[in-house]
Amino acid sequence: MTFSQDEPAFQIALNAPVCPRLLRDDAILTEGNGWYRTLTPSSPWATDDNEVLFSNLDEQNADAEIEGIVSEYQKLGRPMRWCVYPWTRPLDLADRLLGRGASRSNVRALVCDTSLPLQRVEGSEIERVDPNSTEDYEAYIGIMASGEMSSGKKLPADEIAFRHRRYRELISGTDAVMQLFIARYQGVVAGCGAMYLKGCSAYLTGDYVVPAFHARGLFQSLIAFRLNLLHEMGIPLASGHGREDTSVPWLIRFGFKPVFPYSIYQIDPPSIAG
């Protein structure tokens, strides 16, 4: 199945990572004319905070523009990510970023109808974090902070502290845009997940299962629980972006539909890259 760029599902998948309320207060956002870029002086984290999500380079001056953008992050000692899609210009942007020492991760955007009859696996327990429960919230923060992200890196302490403050705001009140979830296996906290609500769709993100509890169906159960909840809320579509070598094969097996592939190129400042 293929999606054309003018289809709603394609646009939902494409813009799924645009979650402005996840940004820090000092984030500098460049948006418009084909660009969506964040630079956050206070953040040591490349995801969301220091990222070129969409770019629109002048092909005649691409190298100079790339150099200028990368240098902005490096002057602050910040890592940065650059997302490159099959339609991104110039077509050799990936090679230009690799030539500047970038590392590469292959990603795929996917969508799923929330009416998908995916079942939770026996032995797993999934619960939504009650915004009024300090115990639930701290359990979520603890399991989230304990694991590796999809990039294979652990969250810096500063990022954990920021999320501890911000997520409480985002899951509370009548304008809550996030929901957080804990997965237990035989009563033991063993995983977590989240979703960012976007009107007629939701972005599933933040999934993590403790390695000792792999192959017990917790990832499937986290997905199934959220899809069912979204369906009950009248939200028809869920999206997710996953790494090709980790979550994507499972998501396709669960029933998600691939929409498009892309790659993320991370450039660390010299002090980090060595």
PDB file of C-alpha atoms in Angstrom:
ATOM      1  CA  MET A   1       0.000   0.000   0.000  1.00  0.00           C
ATOM      2  CA  THR A   2       1.321   3.443  -0.912  1.00  0.00           C
ATOM      3  CA  PHE A   3       0.148   6.872   0.201  1.00  0.00           C
ATOM      4  CA  SER A   4       0.255   9.989  -1.939  1.00  0.00           C
ATOM      5  CA  GLN A   5       1.528  13.167  -0.307  1.00  0.00           C
ATOM      6  CA  ASP A   6      -1.866  14.866  -0.499  1.00  0.00           C
ATOM      7  CA  GLU A   7      -3.634  12.122   1.463  1.00  0.00           C
ATOM      8  CA  PRO A   8      -4.587  12.982   5.070  1.00  0.00           C
ATOM      9  CA  ALA A   9      -2.831   9.855   6.386  1.00  0.00           C
ATOM     10  CA  PHE A  10       0.418  10.939   4.747  1.00  0.00           C
ATOM     11  CA  GLN A  11       0.216  14.425   6.228  1.00  0.00           C
ATOM     12  CA  ILE A  12      -0.642  13.033   9.664  1.00  0.00           C
ATOM     13  CA  ALA A  13       2.387  10.735   9.547  1.00  0.00           C
ATOM     14  CA  LEU A  14       4.659  13.471   8.211  1.00  0.00           C
ATOM     15  CA  ASN A  15       3.731  16.019  10.881  1.00  0.00           C
ATOM     16  CA  ALA A  16       3.408  13.568  13.756  1.00  0.00           C
ATOM     17  CA  PRO A  17       6.699  14.626  15.415  1.00  0.00           C
ATOM     18  CA  VAL A  18       5.636  18.285  15.426  1.00  0.00           C
ATOM     19  CA  CYS A  19       4.707  18.544  19.097  1.00  0.00           C
ATOM     20  CA  PRO A  20       5.374  22.168  20.096  1.00  0.00           C
ATOM     21  CA  ARG A  21       4.369  21.803  23.736  1.00  0.00           C
ATOM     22  CA  LEU A  22       7.212  19.322  24.218  1.00  0.00           C
ATOM     23  CA  LEU A  23       9.743  22.069  23.479  1.00  0.00           C
ATOM     24  CA  ARG A  24      11.591  23.945  26.194  1.00  0.00           C
ATOM     25  CA  ASP A  25      10.765  27.562  26.906  1.00  0.00           C
ATOM     26  CA  ASP A  26      14.011  28.821  25.339  1.00  0.00           C
ATOM     27  CA  ALA A  27      13.597  26.827  22.132  1.00  0.00           C
ATOM     28  CA  ILE A  28      14.198  28.903  19.001  1.00  0.00           C
ATOM     29  CA  LEU A  29      11.792  27.717  16.310  1.00  0.00           C
ATOM     30  CA  THR A  30      12.357  28.351  12.608  1.00  0.00           C
ATOM     31  CA  GLU A  31       9.134  27.539  10.774  1.00  0.00           C
ATOM     32  CA  GLY A  32       7.811  28.319   7.301  1.00  0.00           C
ATOM     33  CA  ASN A  33       8.977  28.274   3.687  1.00  0.00           C
ATOM     34  CA  GLY A  34       9.564  24.520   3.906  1.00  0.00           C
ATOM     35  CA  TRP A  35      11.482  24.685   7.203  1.00  0.00           C
ATOM     36  CA  TYR A  36      10.811  23.346  10.682  1.00  0.00           C
ATOM     37  CA  ARG A  37      13.919  23.624  12.836  1.00  0.00           C
ATOM     38  CA  THR A  38      14.563  23.884  16.556  1.00  0.00           C
ATOM     39  CA  LEU A  39      17.609  25.142  18.420  1.00  0.00           C
ATOM     40  CA  THR A  40      17.514  25.037  22.221  1.00  0.00           C
ATOM     41  CA  PRO A  41      20.471  26.566  24.078  1.00  0.00           C
ATOM     42  CA  SER A  42      19.537  24.934  27.399  1.00  0.00           C
ATOM     43  CA  SER A  43      19.160  21.399  26.029  1.00  0.00           C
ATOM     44  CA  PRO A  44      21.931  18.811  25.601  1.00  0.00           C
ATOM     45  CA  TRP A  45      19.518  16.565  23.705  1.00  0.00           C
ATOM     46  CA  ALA A  46      19.387  16.276  19.915  1.00  0.00           C
ATOM     47  CA  THR A  47      15.839  14.948  19.612  1.00  0.00           C
ATOM     48  CA  ASP A  48      13.041  17.558  19.317  1.00  0.00           C
ATOM     49  CA  ASP A  49      15.136  20.302  20.917  1.00  0.00           C
ATOM     50  CA  ASN A  50      17.969  20.544  18.383  1.00  0.00           C
ATOM     51  CA  GLU A  51      16.682  19.227  15.107  1.00  0.00           C
ATOM     52  CA  VAL A  52      16.083  20.063  11.468  1.00  0.00           C
ATOM     53  CA  LEU A  53      12.816  18.226  10.929  1.00  0.00           C
ATOM     54  CA  PHE A  54      12.062  19.779   7.514  1.00  0.00           C
ATOM     55  CA  SER A  55      14.502  21.722   5.354  1.00  0.00           C
ATOM     56  CA  ASN A  56      14.378  23.720   2.149  1.00  0.00           C
ATOM     57  CA  LEU A  57      17.954  24.435   1.091  1.00  0.00           C
ATOM     58  CA  ASP A  58      18.963  26.650  -1.787  1.00  0.00           C
ATOM     59  CA  GLU A  59      20.598  24.044  -4.035  1.00  0.00           C
ATOM     60  CA  GLN A  60      23.001  26.630  -5.433  1.00  0.00           C
ATOM     61  CA  ASN A  61      24.311  27.480  -1.959  1.00  0.00           C
ATOM     62  CA  ALA A  62      23.548  24.245  -0.102  1.00  0.00           C
ATOM     63  CA  ASP A  63      27.020  23.689   1.358  1.00  0.00           C
ATOM     64  CA  ALA A  64      27.216  27.190   2.780  1.00  0.00           C
ATOM     65  CA  GLU A  65      23.716  26.885   4.283  1.00  0.00           C
ATOM     66  CA  ILE A  66      24.495  23.487   5.795  1.00  0.00           C
ATOM     67  CA  GLU A  67      27.733  24.780   7.266  1.00  0.00           C
ATOM     68  CA  GLY A  68      25.983  27.798   8.739  1.00  0.00           C
ATOM     69  CA  ILE A  69      23.245  25.722  10.353  1.00  0.00           C
ATOM     70  CA  VAL A  70      25.589  23.084  11.775  1.00  0.00           C
ATOM     71  CA  SER A  71      27.868  25.759  13.191  1.00  0.00           C
ATOM     72  CA  GLU A  72      24.973  27.295  15.147  1.00  0.00           C
ATOM     73  CA  TYR A  73      24.621  24.101  17.144  1.00  0.00           C
ATOM     74  CA  GLN A  74      28.342  23.471  17.460  1.00  0.00           C
ATOM     75  CA  LYS A  75      29.006  26.952  18.827  1.00  0.00           C
ATOM     76  CA  LEU A  76      26.624  26.101  21.662  1.00  0.00           C
ATOM     77  CA  GLY A  77      28.204  22.655  22.116  1.00  0.00           C
ATOM     78  CA  ARG A  78      24.940  20.966  21.160  1.00  0.00           C
ATOM     79  CA  PRO A  79      24.335  17.827  19.115  1.00  0.00           C
ATOM     80  CA  MET A  80      21.851  18.192  16.269  1.00  0.00           C
ATOM     81  CA  ARG A  81      19.772  15.957  14.033  1.00  0.00           C
ATOM     82  CA  TRP A  82      18.823  16.468  10.394  1.00  0.00           C
ATOM     83  CA  CYS A  83      15.928  14.494   8.890  1.00  0.00           C
ATOM     84  CA  VAL A  84      16.318  13.585   5.210  1.00  0.00           C
ATOM     85  CA  TYR A  85      13.312  12.272   3.243  1.00  0.00           C
ATOM     86  CA  PRO A  86      13.194  10.690  -0.233  1.00  0.00           C
ATOM     87  CA  TRP A  87      12.024  14.045  -1.653  1.00  0.00           C
ATOM     88  CA  THR A  88      14.495  16.275   0.237  1.00  0.00           C
ATOM     89  CA  ARG A  89      16.669  18.520  -1.910  1.00  0.00           C
ATOM     90  CA  PRO A  90      19.475  18.512  -2.763  1.00  0.00           C
ATOM     91  CA  LEU A  91      19.271  14.795  -3.470  1.00  0.00           C
ATOM     92  CA  ASP A  92      22.798  14.272  -2.149  1.00  0.00           C
ATOM     93  CA  LEU A  93      22.104  15.965   1.196  1.00  0.00           C
ATOM     94  CA  ALA A  94      22.720  12.674   2.984  1.00  0.00           C
ATOM     95  CA  ASP A  95      26.219  12.410   1.525  1.00  0.00           C
ATOM     96  CA  ARG A  96      26.953  16.010   2.464  1.00  0.00           C
ATOM     97  CA  LEU A  97      25.942  15.349   6.077  1.00  0.00           C
ATOM     98  CA  LEU A  98      27.892  12.088   6.245  1.00  0.00           C
ATOM     99  CA  GLY A  99      30.883  14.011   4.943  1.00  0.00           C
ATOM    100  CA  ARG A 100      30.574  16.232   8.003  1.00  0.00           C
ATOM    101  CA  GLY A 101      30.807  13.235  10.327  1.00  0.00           C
ATOM    102  CA  ALA A 102      27.115  12.509  10.812  1.00  0.00           C
ATOM    103  CA  SER A 103      25.858   9.147  12.038  1.00  0.00           C
ATOM    104  CA  ARG A 104      22.790   7.687  10.331  1.00  0.00           C
ATOM    105  CA  SER A 105      19.622   5.967  11.532  1.00  0.00           C
ATOM    106  CA  ASN A 106      16.963   4.611   9.180  1.00  0.00           C
ATOM    107  CA  VAL A 107      13.394   5.370  10.181  1.00  0.00           C
ATOM    108  CA  ARG A 108       9.919   4.701   8.854  1.00  0.00           C
ATOM    109  CA  ALA A 109       6.696   6.618   9.440  1.00  0.00           C
ATOM    110  CA  LEU A 110       3.584   4.472   9.925  1.00  0.00           C
ATOM    111  CA  VAL A 111      -0.136   4.887  10.509  1.00  0.00           C
ATOM    112  CA  CYS A 112      -2.832   2.660  11.920  1.00  0.00           C
ATOM    113  CA  ASP A 113      -6.611   2.709  12.174  1.00  0.00           C
ATOM    114  CA  THR A 114      -7.441   2.713  15.886  1.00  0.00           C
ATOM    115  CA  SER A 115     -10.178   0.121  15.285  1.00  0.00           C
ATOM    116  CA  LEU A 116      -7.458  -2.462  14.595  1.00  0.00           C
ATOM    117  CA  PRO A 117      -8.355  -5.539  16.710  1.00  0.00           C
ATOM    118  CA  LEU A 118      -4.936  -5.891  18.319  1.00  0.00           C
ATOM    119  CA  GLN A 119      -5.123  -7.793  21.599  1.00  0.00           C
ATOM    120  CA  ARG A 120      -3.218  -7.350  24.831  1.00  0.00           C
ATOM    121  CA  VAL A 121      -1.077 -10.340  25.750  1.00  0.00           C
ATOM    122  CA  GLU A 122      -1.940 -12.444  28.780  1.00  0.00           C
ATOM    123  CA  GLY A 123       0.200 -11.634  31.807  1.00  0.00           C
ATOM    124  CA  SER A 124       0.598  -7.980  30.876  1.00  0.00           C
ATOM    125  CA  GLU A 125      -1.119  -5.114  32.656  1.00  0.00           C
ATOM    126  CA  ILE A 126      -1.306  -1.661  31.086  1.00  0.00           C
ATOM    127  CA  GLU A 127      -2.484   1.381  32.992  1.00  0.00           C
ATOM    128  CA  ARG A 128      -2.771   5.053  32.150  1.00  0.00           C
ATOM    129  CA  VAL A 129      -0.898   7.309  34.521  1.00  0.00           C
ATOM    130  CA  ASP A 130      -3.350   9.222  36.696  1.00  0.00           C
ATOM    131  CA  PRO A 131      -2.265  12.899  36.637  1.00  0.00           C
ATOM    132  CA  ASN A 132      -3.218  13.114  40.316  1.00  0.00           C
ATOM    133  CA  SER A 133      -1.180  10.096  41.376  1.00  0.00           C
ATOM    134  CA  THR A 134       2.375  10.932  42.404  1.00  0.00           C
ATOM    135  CA  GLU A 135       3.132   7.220  42.719  1.00  0.00           C
ATOM    136  CA  ASP A 136       2.050   6.459  39.137  1.00  0.00           C
ATOM    137  CA  TYR A 137       3.845   9.491  37.759  1.00  0.00           C
ATOM    138  CA  GLU A 138       7.122   8.714  39.515  1.00  0.00           C
ATOM    139  CA  ALA A 139       6.891   5.096  38.354  1.00  0.00           C
ATOM    140  CA  TYR A 140       6.561   6.291  34.768  1.00  0.00           C
ATOM    141  CA  ILE A 141       9.466   8.742  35.067  1.00  0.00           C
ATOM    142  CA  GLY A 142      11.617   6.060  36.677  1.00  0.00           C
ATOM    143  CA  ILE A 143      11.064   3.445  33.969  1.00  0.00           C
ATOM    144  CA  MET A 144      11.413   6.036  31.183  1.00  0.00           C
ATOM    145  CA  ALA A 145      14.695   7.309  32.620  1.00  0.00           C
ATOM    146  CA  SER A 146      16.100   3.824  33.124  1.00  0.00           C
ATOM    147  CA  GLY A 147      16.173   2.753  29.503  1.00  0.00           C
ATOM    148  CA  GLU A 148      17.670   3.508  26.151  1.00  0.00           C
ATOM    149  CA  MET A 149      15.751   5.523  23.603  1.00  0.00           C
ATOM    150  CA  SER A 150      15.181   4.235  20.069  1.00  0.00           C
ATOM    151  CA  SER A 151      18.485   5.893  19.110  1.00  0.00           C
ATOM    152  CA  GLY A 152      20.302   3.581  21.506  1.00  0.00           C
ATOM    153  CA  LYS A 153      21.227   6.433  23.852  1.00  0.00           C
ATOM    154  CA  LYS A 154      20.165   7.121  27.419  1.00  0.00           C
ATOM    155  CA  LEU A 155      18.500  10.382  28.310  1.00  0.00           C
ATOM    156  CA  PRO A 156      20.827  12.964  29.881  1.00  0.00           C
ATOM    157  CA  ALA A 157      20.010  13.844  33.491  1.00  0.00           C
ATOM    158  CA  ASP A 158      19.066  17.365  32.410  1.00  0.00           C
ATOM    159  CA  GLU A 159      16.510  16.006  29.920  1.00  0.00           C
ATOM    160  CA  ILE A 160      15.025  13.678  32.541  1.00  0.00           C
ATOM    161  CA  ALA A 161      14.623  16.629  34.923  1.00  0.00           C
ATOM    162  CA  PHE A 162      12.942  18.685  32.186  1.00  0.00           C
ATOM    163  CA  ARG A 163      10.508  15.916  31.292  1.00  0.00           C
ATOM    164  CA  HIS A 164       9.740  15.376  34.974  1.00  0.00           C
ATOM    165  CA  ARG A 165       8.573  19.004  35.140  1.00  0.00           C
ATOM    166  CA  ARG A 166       6.922  19.326  31.745  1.00  0.00           C
ATOM    167  CA  TYR A 167       5.076  16.013  31.400  1.00  0.00           C
ATOM    168  CA  ARG A 168       3.092  16.670  34.565  1.00  0.00           C
ATOM    169  CA  GLU A 169       1.771  19.859  32.941  1.00  0.00           C
ATOM    170  CA  LEU A 170       0.977  18.155  29.639  1.00  0.00           C
ATOM    171  CA  ILE A 171      -1.085  15.322  31.148  1.00  0.00           C
ATOM    172  CA  SER A 172      -3.105  17.555  33.488  1.00  0.00           C
ATOM    173  CA  GLY A 173      -6.157  19.759  33.105  1.00  0.00           C
ATOM    174  CA  THR A 174      -8.814  20.105  30.456  1.00  0.00           C
ATOM    175  CA  ASP A 175      -6.280  20.952  27.725  1.00  0.00           C
ATOM    176  CA  ALA A 176      -4.046  17.936  28.350  1.00  0.00           C
ATOM    177  CA  VAL A 177      -2.262  16.897  25.143  1.00  0.00           C
ATOM    178  CA  MET A 178      -0.365  13.858  26.449  1.00  0.00           C
ATOM    179  CA  GLN A 179      -1.179  10.592  28.110  1.00  0.00           C
ATOM    180  CA  LEU A 180       1.408   8.355  29.760  1.00  0.00           C
ATOM    181  CA  PHE A 181       1.238   4.591  30.304  1.00  0.00           C
ATOM    182  CA  ILE A 182       2.936   1.992  32.483  1.00  0.00           C
ATOM    183  CA  ALA A 183       3.292  -1.670  31.543  1.00  0.00           C
ATOM    184  CA  ARG A 184       3.527  -4.275  34.294  1.00  0.00           C
ATOM    185  CA  TYR A 185       4.322  -7.949  33.991  1.00  0.00           C
ATOM    186  CA  GLN A 186       3.056 -10.050  36.866  1.00  0.00           C
ATOM    187  CA  GLY A 187       2.862  -6.883  38.938  1.00  0.00           C
ATOM    188  CA  VAL A 188       6.381  -5.603  38.157  1.00  0.00           C
ATOM    189  CA  VAL A 189       6.808  -2.287  36.318  1.00  0.00           C
ATOM    190  CA  ALA A 190       8.504  -3.403  33.097  1.00  0.00           C
ATOM    191  CA  GLY A 191       7.770  -0.827  30.398  1.00  0.00           C
ATOM    192  CA  CYS A 192       6.179   2.447  29.413  1.00  0.00           C
ATOM    193  CA  GLY A 193       4.717   4.383  26.514  1.00  0.00           C
ATOM    194  CA  ALA A 194       3.118   7.725  25.728  1.00  0.00           C
ATOM    195  CA  MET A 195       0.897   9.425  23.190  1.00  0.00           C
ATOM    196  CA  TYR A 196       0.535  13.025  22.085  1.00  0.00           C
ATOM    197  CA  LEU A 197      -3.016  13.963  21.095  1.00  0.00           C
ATOM    198  CA  LYS A 198      -3.398  15.881  17.845  1.00  0.00           C
ATOM    199  CA  GLY A 199      -7.115  16.329  17.250  1.00  0.00           C
ATOM    200  CA  CYS A 200      -8.178  13.648  14.777  1.00  0.00           C
ATOM    201  CA  SER A 201      -5.041  11.586  15.389  1.00  0.00           C
ATOM    202  CA  ALA A 202      -2.497  10.702  18.053  1.00  0.00           C
ATOM    203  CA  TYR A 203       1.263  10.228  17.905  1.00  0.00           C
ATOM    204  CA  LEU A 204       2.443   7.096  19.724  1.00  0.00           C
ATOM    205  CA  THR A 205       5.906   7.581  21.153  1.00  0.00           C
ATOM    206  CA  GLY A 206       8.229   6.825  24.060  1.00  0.00           C
ATOM    207  CA  ASP A 207       7.841   3.042  24.085  1.00  0.00           C
ATOM    208  CA  TYR A 208      10.352   1.173  26.211  1.00  0.00           C
ATOM    209  CA  VAL A 209      10.402  -2.358  27.636  1.00  0.00           C
ATOM    210  CA  VAL A 210      13.032  -3.478  30.145  1.00  0.00           C
ATOM    211  CA  PRO A 211      15.282  -6.035  28.389  1.00  0.00           C
ATOM    212  CA  ALA A 212      14.632  -8.662  31.078  1.00  0.00           C
ATOM    213  CA  PHE A 213      10.945  -8.549  30.097  1.00  0.00           C
ATOM    214  CA  HIS A 214      11.325  -8.779  26.324  1.00  0.00           C
ATOM    215  CA  ALA A 215       9.335 -11.447  24.441  1.00  0.00           C
ATOM    216  CA  ARG A 216       6.425 -11.252  26.884  1.00  0.00           C
ATOM    217  CA  GLY A 217       4.111  -9.193  24.698  1.00  0.00           C
ATOM    218  CA  LEU A 218       4.471  -5.910  26.560  1.00  0.00           C
ATOM    219  CA  PHE A 219       5.184  -3.818  23.457  1.00  0.00           C
ATOM    220  CA  GLN A 220       2.129  -5.276  21.715  1.00  0.00           C
ATOM    221  CA  SER A 221       0.034  -4.703  24.822  1.00  0.00           C
ATOM    222  CA  LEU A 222       1.149  -1.071  25.119  1.00  0.00           C
ATOM    223  CA  ILE A 223       0.151  -0.483  21.488  1.00  0.00           C
ATOM    224  CA  ALA A 224      -3.158  -2.376  21.804  1.00  0.00           C
ATOM    225  CA  PHE A 225      -4.187  -0.512  24.947  1.00  0.00           C
ATOM    226  CA  ARG A 226      -3.604   2.904  23.381  1.00  0.00           C
ATOM    227  CA  LEU A 227      -5.352   2.011  20.135  1.00  0.00           C
ATOM    228  CA  ASN A 228      -8.405   0.818  22.030  1.00  0.00           C
ATOM    229  CA  LEU A 229      -8.425   3.941  24.197  1.00  0.00           C
ATOM    230  CA  LEU A 230      -8.137   6.201  21.143  1.00  0.00           C
ATOM    231  CA  HIS A 231     -10.960   4.319  19.427  1.00  0.00           C
ATOM    232  CA  GLU A 232     -13.151   4.866  22.500  1.00  0.00           C
ATOM    233  CA  MET A 233     -12.234   8.574  22.390  1.00  0.00           C
ATOM    234  CA  GLY A 234     -13.396   8.792  18.765  1.00  0.00           C
ATOM    235  CA  ILE A 235      -9.884   9.412  17.405  1.00  0.00           C
ATOM    236  CA  PRO A 236      -9.636   7.323  14.209  1.00  0.00           C
ATOM    237  CA  LEU A 237      -5.928   7.314  13.385  1.00  0.00           C
ATOM    238  CA  ALA A 238      -2.661   6.712  15.217  1.00  0.00           C
ATOM    239  CA  SER A 239       0.802   7.383  13.870  1.00  0.00           C
ATOM    240  CA  GLY A 240       4.293   6.411  14.899  1.00  0.00           C
ATOM    241  CA  HIS A 241       7.892   6.770  13.734  1.00  0.00           C
ATOM    242  CA  GLY A 242      10.160   3.804  14.374  1.00  0.00           C
ATOM    243  CA  ARG A 243      13.688   2.615  13.701  1.00  0.00           C
ATOM    244  CA  GLU A 244      13.894   0.136  10.837  1.00  0.00           C
ATOM    245  CA  ASP A 245      16.083  -2.250  12.841  1.00  0.00           C
ATOM    246  CA  THR A 246      14.036  -2.286  16.049  1.00  0.00           C
ATOM    247  CA  SER A 247      10.330  -1.425  16.281  1.00  0.00           C
ATOM    248  CA  VAL A 248       9.250  -1.172  12.628  1.00  0.00           C
ATOM    249  CA  PRO A 249       9.052  -4.935  11.880  1.00  0.00           C
ATOM    250  CA  TRP A 250       6.907  -5.395  14.979  1.00  0.00           C
ATOM    251  CA  LEU A 251       4.617  -2.469  14.192  1.00  0.00           C
ATOM    252  CA  ILE A 252       4.010  -3.805  10.677  1.00  0.00           C
ATOM    253  CA  ARG A 253       3.301  -7.220  12.166  1.00  0.00           C
ATOM    254  CA  PHE A 254       0.774  -5.591  14.519  1.00  0.00           C
ATOM    255  CA  GLY A 255      -1.034  -4.019  11.545  1.00  0.00           C
ATOM    256  CA  PHE A 256       0.516  -0.578  11.071  1.00  0.00           C
ATOM    257  CA  LYS A 257       0.866   0.609   7.475  1.00  0.00           C
ATOM    258  CA  PRO A 258       4.223   2.012   6.327  1.00  0.00           C
ATOM    259  CA  VAL A 259       3.863   5.488   4.828  1.00  0.00           C
ATOM    260  CA  PHE A 260       7.398   6.576   3.929  1.00  0.00           C
ATOM    261  CA  PRO A 261      11.011   5.902   4.929  1.00  0.00           C
ATOM    262  CA  TYR A 262      13.539   8.542   5.889  1.00  0.00           C
ATOM    263  CA  SER A 263      16.892   8.824   7.634  1.00  0.00           C
ATOM    264  CA  ILE A 264      18.082  10.841  10.604  1.00  0.00           C
ATOM    265  CA  TYR A 265      21.637  12.195  10.551  1.00  0.00           C
ATOM    266  CA  GLN A 266      23.121  13.232  13.874  1.00  0.00           C
ATOM    267  CA  ILE A 267      26.126  15.515  14.120  1.00  0.00           C
ATOM    268  CA  ASP A 268      27.744  15.818  17.536  1.00  0.00           C
ATOM    269  CA  PRO A 269      29.886  18.785  18.524  1.00  0.00           C
ATOM    270  CA  PRO A 270      33.649  18.100  18.615  1.00  0.00           C
ATOM    271  CA  SER A 271      33.665  17.746  22.405  1.00  0.00           C
ATOM    272  CA  ILE A 272      31.176  14.874  22.143  1.00  0.00           C
ATOM    273  CA  ALA A 273      32.272  13.362  18.860  1.00  0.00           C
ATOM    274  CA  GLY A 274      35.902  13.280  20.039  1.00  0.00           C
TER     275      GLY A 274
END
